[in-house]
PDB file of C-alpha atoms in Angstrom:
ATOM      1  CA  MET X   1      -0.027  -0.070   0.058  1.00 81.00           C
ATOM      2  CA  VAL X   2       1.252   3.522  -1.020  1.00 84.00           C
ATOM      3  CA  PHE X   3       0.109   6.778   0.430  1.00 82.00           C
ATOM      4  CA  THR X   4       1.162   9.979  -1.098  1.00 83.00           C
ATOM      5  CA  LEU X   5       1.947  12.940   1.159  1.00 89.00           C
ATOM      6  CA  ASN X   6       0.061  15.536  -0.397  1.00 84.00           C
ATOM      7  CA  ASN X   7       1.244  18.288   1.902  1.00 85.00           C
ATOM      8  CA  VAL X   8       4.881  17.852   2.073  1.00 89.00           C
ATOM      9  CA  PHE X   9       6.663  21.072   0.644  1.00 80.00           C
ATOM     10  CA  PHE X  10      10.059  22.166  -0.321  1.00 79.00           C
ATOM     11  CA  GLU X  11      11.445  25.099  -1.878  1.00 78.00           C
ATOM     12  CA  TYR X  12      12.489  24.822  -5.622  1.00 76.00           C
ATOM     13  CA  ASN X  13      15.438  22.955  -5.681  1.00 85.00           C
ATOM     14  CA  LYS X  14      16.076  22.543  -1.979  1.00 88.00           C
ATOM     15  CA  TYR X  15      15.633  19.586   0.231  1.00 92.00           C
ATOM     16  CA  ALA X  16      14.813  21.288   3.742  1.00 92.00           C
ATOM     17  CA  LEU X  17      11.267  20.878   5.025  1.00 91.00           C
ATOM     18  CA  LYS X  18       9.222  23.697   4.896  1.00 87.00           C
ATOM     19  CA  ASP X  19       7.206  24.319   8.346  1.00 89.00           C
ATOM     20  CA  LYS X  20       3.922  23.873   6.963  1.00 87.00           C
ATOM     21  CA  SER X  21       4.852  20.134   5.864  1.00 89.00           C
ATOM     22  CA  LYS X  22       5.016  19.302   9.677  1.00 92.00           C
ATOM     23  CA  VAL X  23       1.097  18.801   9.860  1.00 93.00           C
ATOM     24  CA  GLU X  24       1.079  16.093   7.521  1.00 94.00           C
ATOM     25  CA  LEU X  25       4.424  14.477   8.663  1.00 96.00           C
ATOM     26  CA  ASP X  26       3.261  14.591  12.430  1.00 97.00           C
ATOM     27  CA  ASN X  27       0.101  12.664  11.133  1.00 95.00           C
ATOM     28  CA  LEU X  28       2.752  10.013   9.827  1.00 96.00           C
ATOM     29  CA  VAL X  29       4.416  10.170  12.992  1.00 98.00           C
ATOM     30  CA  LYS X  30       1.319   9.444  14.883  1.00 97.00           C
ATOM     31  CA  PHE X  31       0.283   6.675  12.478  1.00 95.00           C
ATOM     32  CA  LEU X  32       3.426   4.941  12.739  1.00 97.00           C
ATOM     33  CA  LYS X  33       3.815   5.273  16.412  1.00 97.00           C
ATOM     34  CA  GLU X  34       0.078   3.500  16.544  1.00 96.00           C
ATOM     35  CA  ASN X  35       1.143   0.844  14.321  1.00 94.00           C
ATOM     36  CA  PRO X  36       4.644  -0.216  15.438  1.00 95.00           C
ATOM     37  CA  GLU X  37       4.387  -3.460  13.082  1.00 95.00           C
ATOM     38  CA  ILE X  38       4.661  -1.468  10.291  1.00 95.00           C
ATOM     39  CA  SER X  39       7.957  -0.533   8.299  1.00 96.00           C
ATOM     40  CA  GLY X  40       7.927   1.318   5.298  1.00 96.00           C
ATOM     41  CA  GLU X  41       9.938   3.172   2.518  1.00 98.00           C
ATOM     42  CA  ILE X  42       9.879   6.808   2.006  1.00 98.00           C
ATOM     43  CA  SER X  43      10.218   7.864  -1.631  1.00 97.00           C
ATOM     44  CA  GLY X  44      11.209  10.953  -3.118  1.00 96.00           C
ATOM     45  CA  HIS X  45      10.269  11.948  -6.652  1.00 94.00           C
ATOM     46  CA  THR X  46      10.543  14.871  -9.032  1.00 93.00           C
ATOM     47  CA  ASP X  47       9.169  16.424 -12.329  1.00 92.00           C
ATOM     48  CA  ASN X  48      11.418  16.169 -15.376  1.00 95.00           C
ATOM     49  CA  ILE X  49      12.709  19.571 -15.322  1.00 94.00           C
ATOM     50  CA  GLY X  50      16.318  19.853 -15.135  1.00 93.00           C
ATOM     51  CA  ASP X  51      19.295  17.285 -15.021  1.00 96.00           C
ATOM     52  CA  LYS X  52      18.226  13.654 -14.422  1.00 96.00           C
ATOM     53  CA  ALA X  53      21.165  12.992 -12.089  1.00 97.00           C
ATOM     54  CA  ARG X  54      20.270  16.281 -10.040  1.00 97.00           C
ATOM     55  CA  ASN X  55      16.709  15.218  -9.878  1.00 96.00           C
ATOM     56  CA  ARG X  56      17.692  11.674  -8.457  1.00 98.00           C
ATOM     57  CA  GLU X  57      19.909  13.257  -5.731  1.00 98.00           C
ATOM     58  CA  LEU X  58      17.394  15.954  -5.063  1.00 96.00           C
ATOM     59  CA  SER X  59      14.642  13.218  -4.603  1.00 97.00           C
ATOM     60  CA  GLN X  60      17.106  11.055  -2.220  1.00 98.00           C
ATOM     61  CA  GLN X  61      17.813  14.255  -0.210  1.00 98.00           C
ATOM     62  CA  ARG X  62      14.132  15.068   0.214  1.00 95.00           C
ATOM     63  CA  ALA X  63      13.349  11.426   0.926  1.00 98.00           C
ATOM     64  CA  ASN X  64      16.148  11.448   3.706  1.00 98.00           C
ATOM     65  CA  SER X  65      14.902  14.877   5.143  1.00 97.00           C
ATOM     66  CA  VAL X  66      11.473  13.257   5.605  1.00 97.00           C
ATOM     67  CA  ARG X  67      13.176  10.310   7.249  1.00 98.00           C
ATOM     68  CA  ASP X  68      14.992  12.442   9.501  1.00 98.00           C
ATOM     69  CA  TYR X  69      12.117  14.246  10.746  1.00 98.00           C
ATOM     70  CA  LEU X  70      10.112  11.017  11.584  1.00 98.00           C
ATOM     71  CA  VAL X  71      13.146   9.783  13.681  1.00 98.00           C
ATOM     72  CA  SER X  72      13.409  12.984  15.384  1.00 98.00           C
ATOM     73  CA  HIS X  73      10.015  12.749  16.410  1.00 98.00           C
ATOM     74  CA  GLY X  74      10.263   9.091  17.838  1.00 98.00           C
ATOM     75  CA  VAL X  75      10.043   6.686  15.055  1.00 98.00           C
ATOM     76  CA  ASP X  76      12.616   3.976  15.075  1.00 98.00           C
ATOM     77  CA  ALA X  77      15.073   4.561  12.248  1.00 98.00           C
ATOM     78  CA  SER X  78      15.146   0.742  11.730  1.00 97.00           C
ATOM     79  CA  ARG X  79      11.521   0.724  10.243  1.00 97.00           C
ATOM     80  CA  LEU X  80      12.296   3.323   7.670  1.00 98.00           C
ATOM     81  CA  VAL X  81      14.353   3.159   4.421  1.00 97.00           C
ATOM     82  CA  TYR X  82      14.434   5.812   1.916  1.00 98.00           C
ATOM     83  CA  LYS X  83      15.072   6.192  -1.737  1.00 98.00           C
ATOM     84  CA  GLY X  84      15.062   8.720  -4.454  1.00 98.00           C
ATOM     85  CA  TYR X  85      13.414   7.688  -7.792  1.00 98.00           C
ATOM     86  CA  GLY X  86      14.000  11.378  -9.505  1.00 97.00           C
ATOM     87  CA  ASP X  87      11.589  11.719 -12.300  1.00 96.00           C
ATOM     88  CA  SER X  88      11.594   7.909 -13.265  1.00 97.00           C
ATOM     89  CA  LYS X  89       8.116   7.148 -11.696  1.00 96.00           C
ATOM     90  CA  PRO X  90       5.753  10.107 -12.652  1.00 96.00           C
ATOM     91  CA  ALA X  91       2.337  10.095 -11.202  1.00 93.00           C
ATOM     92  CA  ALA X  92       1.110  12.606 -13.897  1.00 94.00           C
ATOM     93  CA  THR X  93       2.147  13.984 -16.964  1.00 96.00           C
ATOM     94  CA  ASN X  94       4.963  16.144 -17.301  1.00 94.00           C
ATOM     95  CA  ASP X  95       3.552  18.385 -19.926  1.00 97.00           C
ATOM     96  CA  THR X  96       1.697  20.873 -17.598  1.00 95.00           C
ATOM     97  CA  GLU X  97       2.640  22.568 -14.757  1.00 89.00           C
ATOM     98  CA  GLU X  98      -0.241  20.864 -12.879  1.00 90.00           C
ATOM     99  CA  GLY X  99       1.262  17.444 -13.796  1.00 91.00           C
ATOM    100  CA  ARG X 100       4.649  18.266 -12.992  1.00 90.00           C
ATOM    101  CA  ALA X 101       3.469  19.877  -9.394  1.00 87.00           C
ATOM    102  CA  LYS X 102       1.852  16.177  -8.983  1.00 88.00           C
ATOM    103  CA  ASN X 103       5.239  14.490  -9.641  1.00 90.00           C
ATOM    104  CA  ARG X 104       7.169  16.541  -7.065  1.00 90.00           C
ATOM    105  CA  ARG X 105       6.126  14.540  -4.335  1.00 91.00           C
ATOM    106  CA  ILE X 106       7.066  12.074  -1.220  1.00 94.00           C
ATOM    107  CA  GLU X 107       5.273   8.733  -0.984  1.00 95.00           C
ATOM    108  CA  PHE X 108       5.168   6.274   1.922  1.00 96.00           C
ATOM    109  CA  LYS X 109       4.982   2.562   0.994  1.00 95.00           C
ATOM    110  CA  ILE X 110       4.327   0.064   3.774  1.00 94.00           C
ATOM    111  CA  LEU X 111       6.877  -2.842   3.168  1.00 92.00           C
ATOM    112  CA  LYS X 112       6.277  -5.058   6.164  1.00 81.00           C
ATOM    113  CA  LEU X 113       3.879  -5.863   8.811  1.00 78.00           C
ATOM    114  CA  SER X 114       5.345  -7.569  11.763  1.00 73.00           C
ATOM    115  CA  LYS X 115       4.143  -9.158  14.895  1.00 68.00           C
ATOM    116  CA  LYS X 116       5.135  -7.228  17.623  1.00 56.00           C
TER     117      LYS X 116
END
């Protein structure tokens, strides 16, 4: 199961979380604390504007920023992996600004349900 975190925001070409992202991330922290049997992958995605290698690096840095936030708020790091996919997995067309905006996203995918 994959959840797109719709309200996680970054400045253009930056990976530091904007303050208004904290509401969405706090909801994820709460969910993970209430469900300690869940581990997951945080995936970063970009649109196709710019250099592919830079986009992959930026998406990785953004996913890591989300992971760091979750860990700093009490989620066990061993439950989280993170990966940047750059523009390789678009959720929408890159032909419009609206589509590109949808492609600049963070997703959380449940990888494992373990018995705790």
